[in-house]
Amino acid sequence: MLIQKSVCLRILTRSSYHASKIRAANFGTQAAASSLPEPYAPSSFRLNDNDEYAPVDWNNLGFGLMRTDYMYMMKCGNDEEFEFKQGEISPYGNVELSPSAGVLNYGQGLFEGTKAFRRVDGGIFLFRPEENAIRMQIGAERMCMPSPSVRQFVSAVKQTALANKRWIPPPGKGSLYIRPLLIGSGPVLGLAPASEYTFLVYASPVGNYFKEGTAPLNLYVEDEFHRAARGGAGGVKTITNYAPVLKAISKARDRGFSDVLYLDSVNKRNIEEVSSCNVFIVKGNTLSTPATNGTILKGITRKSVMEIAYILGYEVEERCISIEELMEADEVFCTGTAVGVAPVGSVTYKGSRIDYKLSSPLVSEKLYSRLIAIQNGVVPDTQRWMIQID
Ligand SMILES: *Cc1c(COP(=O)(O)O)cnc(C)c1O
């Protein structure tokens, strides 16, 4: 199994950097040195408890990477019997990897995405982070990696959010996107699981995922490339699922589409999902979304929206949805942590384009308003989805 005797090189943070270098590297031209927090010292790390904001144009946040102050790192190898024990917050910076690290050579890696929200009363909340933790555990099993416990995962996400508190956007301006990674960091030459694993968490403030903002998406239905196949790893958030669709995405973007909707690889007839979000159709009072049979990522937003829809009185179904049915739907929308609940304005398949009527109030708008209201604490969190962390 994972037990290997080879000695492994370790990922190192640039903790030997002089503090001023870290500050210069982290902030570039964004901030004056005088407004920065004190350099980090591992033994005396204190969470940043002043409410000062980072120097960001909060009104124009997109979904780009912005360097923040800190990241979290935890490692385990055969010395630890492949059990994660203790991690720590360190300054955000580059990591050092062996050229033969499992992740670099064979793509042994997983990612997650979750968000921290700042409320009007100043409270900082996470949305269902334990769901991400469980999904990482399931993915790790599939990718032959040890994984952090749910408690370790949630604690790391919490610490990363709080250490970067000044980067959490003001209420209503966006959120802090938190990106946990689990990678095979130990060296391997022959194809095998790595001898050491690293769990990393970093964060970046974000606004809207698509450059369209909240405008409806124009999806291109791809009938040449597939995202995932039966027996593959489409159902887990492995990094290996994403580079192969870049070509389909860029082809679609070049033609003015927002993103790509993939079809099942067997019949090329049933819809699966979009590159980084799940898809729903609405017909009458019924919401339907493709059933997850290993080729579709089980989105946490998907699951949450299904629950919200049910509570709001819609019929909710998980089943096969053909391309024809998609084209005849009343409404189509996408869900994901990054995109939220995004209405689809048009779908183009084999040269024909269907435009959906976008008369307010859309079902997707109702669902998204409710989700946002739960996240912002405007309606009672009867599902206990939110965790206050400050
Ligand atoms: C992350 C992701 C989603 C959305 O999952 P959420 O948990 O809702 O963020 C959907 N599809 C793919 C391919 C993804 O990578």
PDB file of N, CA and C and ligand atoms in Angstrom, residues 111-114 131-132 135 177 227 234 236-238 241-242 273-279 295-303 335-340, ligand 1:
ATOM      1  N   PHE A 111      -7.745  18.855  -4.853  1.00  0.00           N
ATOM      2  CA  PHE A 111      -7.975  20.197  -4.311  1.00  0.00           C
ATOM      3  C   PHE A 111      -9.395  20.288  -3.783  1.00  0.00           C
ATOM      4  N   GLU A 112      -9.620  21.316  -2.999  1.00  0.00           N
ATOM      5  CA  GLU A 112     -10.952  21.624  -2.488  1.00  0.00           C
ATOM      6  C   GLU A 112     -11.163  23.125  -2.622  1.00  0.00           C
ATOM      7  N   GLY A 113     -12.384  23.547  -2.433  1.00  0.00           N
ATOM      8  CA  GLY A 113     -12.673  24.983  -2.467  1.00  0.00           C
ATOM      9  C   GLY A 113     -13.813  25.259  -1.530  1.00  0.00           C
ATOM     10  N   THR A 114     -13.613  26.201  -0.603  1.00  0.00           N
ATOM     11  CA  THR A 114     -14.682  26.590   0.307  1.00  0.00           C
ATOM     12  C   THR A 114     -14.536  28.090   0.569  1.00  0.00           C
ATOM     13  N   GLU A 131     -18.071  19.159   4.895  1.00  0.00           N
ATOM     14  CA  GLU A 131     -18.412  18.467   3.641  1.00  0.00           C
ATOM     15  C   GLU A 131     -17.184  18.396   2.724  1.00  0.00           C
ATOM     16  N   ASN A 132     -16.422  19.479   2.697  1.00  0.00           N
ATOM     17  CA  ASN A 132     -15.194  19.480   1.895  1.00  0.00           C
ATOM     18  C   ASN A 132     -14.194  18.482   2.467  1.00  0.00           C
ATOM     19  N   ARG A 135     -15.238  15.023   1.488  1.00  0.00           N
ATOM     20  CA  ARG A 135     -14.988  14.805   0.064  1.00  0.00           C
ATOM     21  C   ARG A 135     -13.497  14.600  -0.185  1.00  0.00           C
ATOM     22  N   TYR A 177     -12.033  32.976  -0.663  1.00  0.00           N
ATOM     23  CA  TYR A 177     -12.022  31.625  -1.221  1.00  0.00           C
ATOM     24  C   TYR A 177     -10.851  30.884  -0.588  1.00  0.00           C
ATOM     25  N   ARG A 227     -15.084  15.122 -20.165  1.00  0.00           N
ATOM     26  CA  ARG A 227     -14.402  15.474 -18.914  1.00  0.00           C
ATOM     27  C   ARG A 227     -13.994  14.221 -18.146  1.00  0.00           C
ATOM     28  N   GLY A 234     -13.649  11.150 -12.370  1.00  0.00           N
ATOM     29  CA  GLY A 234     -14.444  12.374 -12.511  1.00  0.00           C
ATOM     30  C   GLY A 234     -15.213  12.751 -11.264  1.00  0.00           C
ATOM     31  N   VAL A 236     -14.170  12.655  -8.194  1.00  0.00           N
ATOM     32  CA  VAL A 236     -13.372  13.242  -7.105  1.00  0.00           C
ATOM     33  C   VAL A 236     -12.629  14.472  -7.624  1.00  0.00           C
ATOM     34  N   LYS A 237     -12.284  15.360  -6.693  1.00  0.00           N
ATOM     35  CA  LYS A 237     -11.685  16.629  -7.102  1.00  0.00           C
ATOM     36  C   LYS A 237     -10.180  16.474  -7.263  1.00  0.00           C
ATOM     37  N   THR A 238      -9.798  15.531  -8.123  1.00  0.00           N
ATOM     38  CA  THR A 238      -8.371  15.358  -8.377  1.00  0.00           C
ATOM     39  C   THR A 238      -7.906  16.386  -9.404  1.00  0.00           C
ATOM     40  N   ASN A 241      -8.185  16.079 -13.356  1.00  0.00           N
ATOM     41  CA  ASN A 241      -9.393  16.243 -14.173  1.00  0.00           C
ATOM     42  C   ASN A 241      -9.475  17.587 -14.879  1.00  0.00           C
ATOM     43  N   TYR A 242      -8.567  18.496 -14.578  1.00  0.00           N
ATOM     44  CA  TYR A 242      -8.782  19.875 -15.014  1.00  0.00           C
ATOM     45  C   TYR A 242      -7.933  20.315 -16.198  1.00  0.00           C
ATOM     46  N   GLU A 273     -21.861  17.810 -16.579  1.00  0.00           N
ATOM     47  CA  GLU A 273     -21.682  19.028 -15.802  1.00  0.00           C
ATOM     48  C   GLU A 273     -20.815  19.998 -16.591  1.00  0.00           C
ATOM     49  N   VAL A 274     -20.565  21.153 -16.006  1.00  0.00           N
ATOM     50  CA  VAL A 274     -19.730  22.184 -16.617  1.00  0.00           C
ATOM     51  C   VAL A 274     -18.322  22.009 -16.020  1.00  0.00           C
ATOM     52  N   SER A 275     -17.302  22.673 -16.574  1.00  0.00           N
ATOM     53  CA  SER A 275     -15.911  22.432 -16.175  1.00  0.00           C
ATOM     54  C   SER A 275     -15.663  22.482 -14.674  1.00  0.00           C
ATOM     55  N   SER A 276     -16.330  23.401 -13.989  1.00  0.00           N
ATOM     56  CA  SER A 276     -16.092  23.506 -12.547  1.00  0.00           C
ATOM     57  C   SER A 276     -17.384  23.724 -11.776  1.00  0.00           C
ATOM     58  N   CYS A 277     -18.503  23.365 -12.378  1.00  0.00           N
ATOM     59  CA  CYS A 277     -19.768  23.483 -11.645  1.00  0.00           C
ATOM     60  C   CYS A 277     -20.785  22.474 -12.150  1.00  0.00           C
ATOM     61  N   ASN A 278     -21.772  22.211 -11.326  1.00  0.00           N
ATOM     62  CA  ASN A 278     -22.841  21.261 -11.664  1.00  0.00           C
ATOM     63  C   ASN A 278     -23.950  21.987 -12.402  1.00  0.00           C
ATOM     64  N   VAL A 279     -24.832  21.205 -13.025  1.00  0.00           N
ATOM     65  CA  VAL A 279     -25.887  21.812 -13.842  1.00  0.00           C
ATOM     66  C   VAL A 279     -27.258  21.284 -13.413  1.00  0.00           C
ATOM     67  N   THR A 295     -18.807   9.947 -12.608  1.00  0.00           N
ATOM     68  CA  THR A 295     -18.222  10.814 -13.629  1.00  0.00           C
ATOM     69  C   THR A 295     -18.519  12.285 -13.347  1.00  0.00           C
ATOM     70  N   ILE A 296     -19.335  12.537 -12.334  1.00  0.00           N
ATOM     71  CA  ILE A 296     -19.743  13.913 -12.023  1.00  0.00           C
ATOM     72  C   ILE A 296     -19.314  14.230 -10.597  1.00  0.00           C
ATOM     73  N   LEU A 297     -18.789  15.429 -10.417  1.00  0.00           N
ATOM     74  CA  LEU A 297     -18.345  15.843  -9.087  1.00  0.00           C
ATOM     75  C   LEU A 297     -19.570  16.130  -8.213  1.00  0.00           C
ATOM     76  N   LYS A 298     -19.568  15.554  -7.030  1.00  0.00           N
ATOM     77  CA  LYS A 298     -20.696  15.766  -6.118  1.00  0.00           C
ATOM     78  C   LYS A 298     -20.545  17.107  -5.419  1.00  0.00           C
ATOM     79  N   GLY A 299     -21.094  18.136  -6.029  1.00  0.00           N
ATOM     80  CA  GLY A 299     -20.942  19.483  -5.486  1.00  0.00           C
ATOM     81  C   GLY A 299     -21.682  19.668  -4.173  1.00  0.00           C
ATOM     82  N   ILE A 300     -21.062  20.435  -3.304  1.00  0.00           N
ATOM     83  CA  ILE A 300     -21.690  20.758  -2.021  1.00  0.00           C
ATOM     84  C   ILE A 300     -22.780  21.806  -2.256  1.00  0.00           C
ATOM     85  N   THR A 301     -22.553  22.679  -3.214  1.00  0.00           N
ATOM     86  CA  THR A 301     -23.586  23.661  -3.570  1.00  0.00           C
ATOM     87  C   THR A 301     -24.766  22.931  -4.215  1.00  0.00           C
ATOM     88  N   ARG A 302     -24.468  21.950  -5.071  1.00  0.00           N
ATOM     89  CA  ARG A 302     -25.503  21.127  -5.701  1.00  0.00           C
ATOM     90  C   ARG A 302     -26.410  20.518  -4.634  1.00  0.00           C
ATOM     91  N   LYS A 303     -25.773  19.860  -3.663  1.00  0.00           N
ATOM     92  CA  LYS A 303     -26.506  19.201  -2.584  1.00  0.00           C
ATOM     93  C   LYS A 303     -27.312  20.217  -1.750  1.00  0.00           C
ATOM     94  N   THR A 335     -24.302  25.355 -10.490  1.00  0.00           N
ATOM     95  CA  THR A 335     -24.002  25.570  -9.071  1.00  0.00           C
ATOM     96  C   THR A 335     -22.566  25.183  -8.752  1.00  0.00           C
ATOM     97  N   GLY A 336     -21.963  25.924  -7.846  1.00  0.00           N
ATOM     98  CA  GLY A 336     -20.620  25.603  -7.375  1.00  0.00           C
ATOM     99  C   GLY A 336     -20.199  26.630  -6.342  1.00  0.00           C
ATOM    100  N   THR A 337     -19.223  26.273  -5.519  1.00  0.00           N
ATOM    101  CA  THR A 337     -18.734  27.217  -4.513  1.00  0.00           C
ATOM    102  C   THR A 337     -18.250  28.497  -5.183  1.00  0.00           C
ATOM    103  N   ALA A 338     -17.499  28.331  -6.272  1.00  0.00           N
ATOM    104  CA  ALA A 338     -16.926  29.500  -6.939  1.00  0.00           C
ATOM    105  C   ALA A 338     -17.987  30.318  -7.669  1.00  0.00           C
ATOM    106  N   VAL A 339     -18.917  29.654  -8.367  1.00  0.00           N
ATOM    107  CA  VAL A 339     -19.905  30.376  -9.188  1.00  0.00           C
ATOM    108  C   VAL A 339     -21.178  30.744  -8.435  1.00  0.00           C
ATOM    109  N   GLY A 340     -21.432  30.089  -7.323  1.00  0.00           N
ATOM    110  CA  GLY A 340     -22.700  30.281  -6.623  1.00  0.00           C
ATOM    111  C   GLY A 340     -23.796  29.559  -7.383  1.00  0.00           C
TER     112      GLY A 340
HETATM  113  C1  LIG B   1     -15.733  21.850  -7.460  1.00  0.00           C
HETATM  114  C2  LIG B   1     -16.554  21.388  -8.596  1.00  0.00           C
HETATM  115  C3  LIG B   1     -17.957  21.505  -8.602  1.00  0.00           C
HETATM  116  C4  LIG B   1     -18.719  22.236  -7.542  1.00  0.00           C
HETATM  117  O1  LIG B   1     -18.598  21.683  -6.257  1.00  0.00           O
HETATM  118  P1  LIG B   1     -18.963  22.579  -4.999  1.00  0.00           P
HETATM  119  O2  LIG B   1     -18.723  21.671  -3.852  1.00  0.00           O
HETATM  120  O3  LIG B   1     -20.373  22.984  -5.125  1.00  0.00           O
HETATM  121  O4  LIG B   1     -18.050  23.746  -5.025  1.00  0.00           O
HETATM  122  C5  LIG B   1     -18.649  20.947  -9.654  1.00  0.00           C
HETATM  123  N1  LIG B   1     -18.010  20.351 -10.681  1.00  0.00           N
HETATM  124  C6  LIG B   1     -16.676  20.258 -10.731  1.00  0.00           C
HETATM  125  C7  LIG B   1     -16.046  19.587 -11.886  1.00  0.00           C
HETATM  126  C8  LIG B   1     -15.900  20.772  -9.691  1.00  0.00           C
HETATM  127  O5  LIG B   1     -14.580  20.695  -9.752  1.00  0.00           O
END
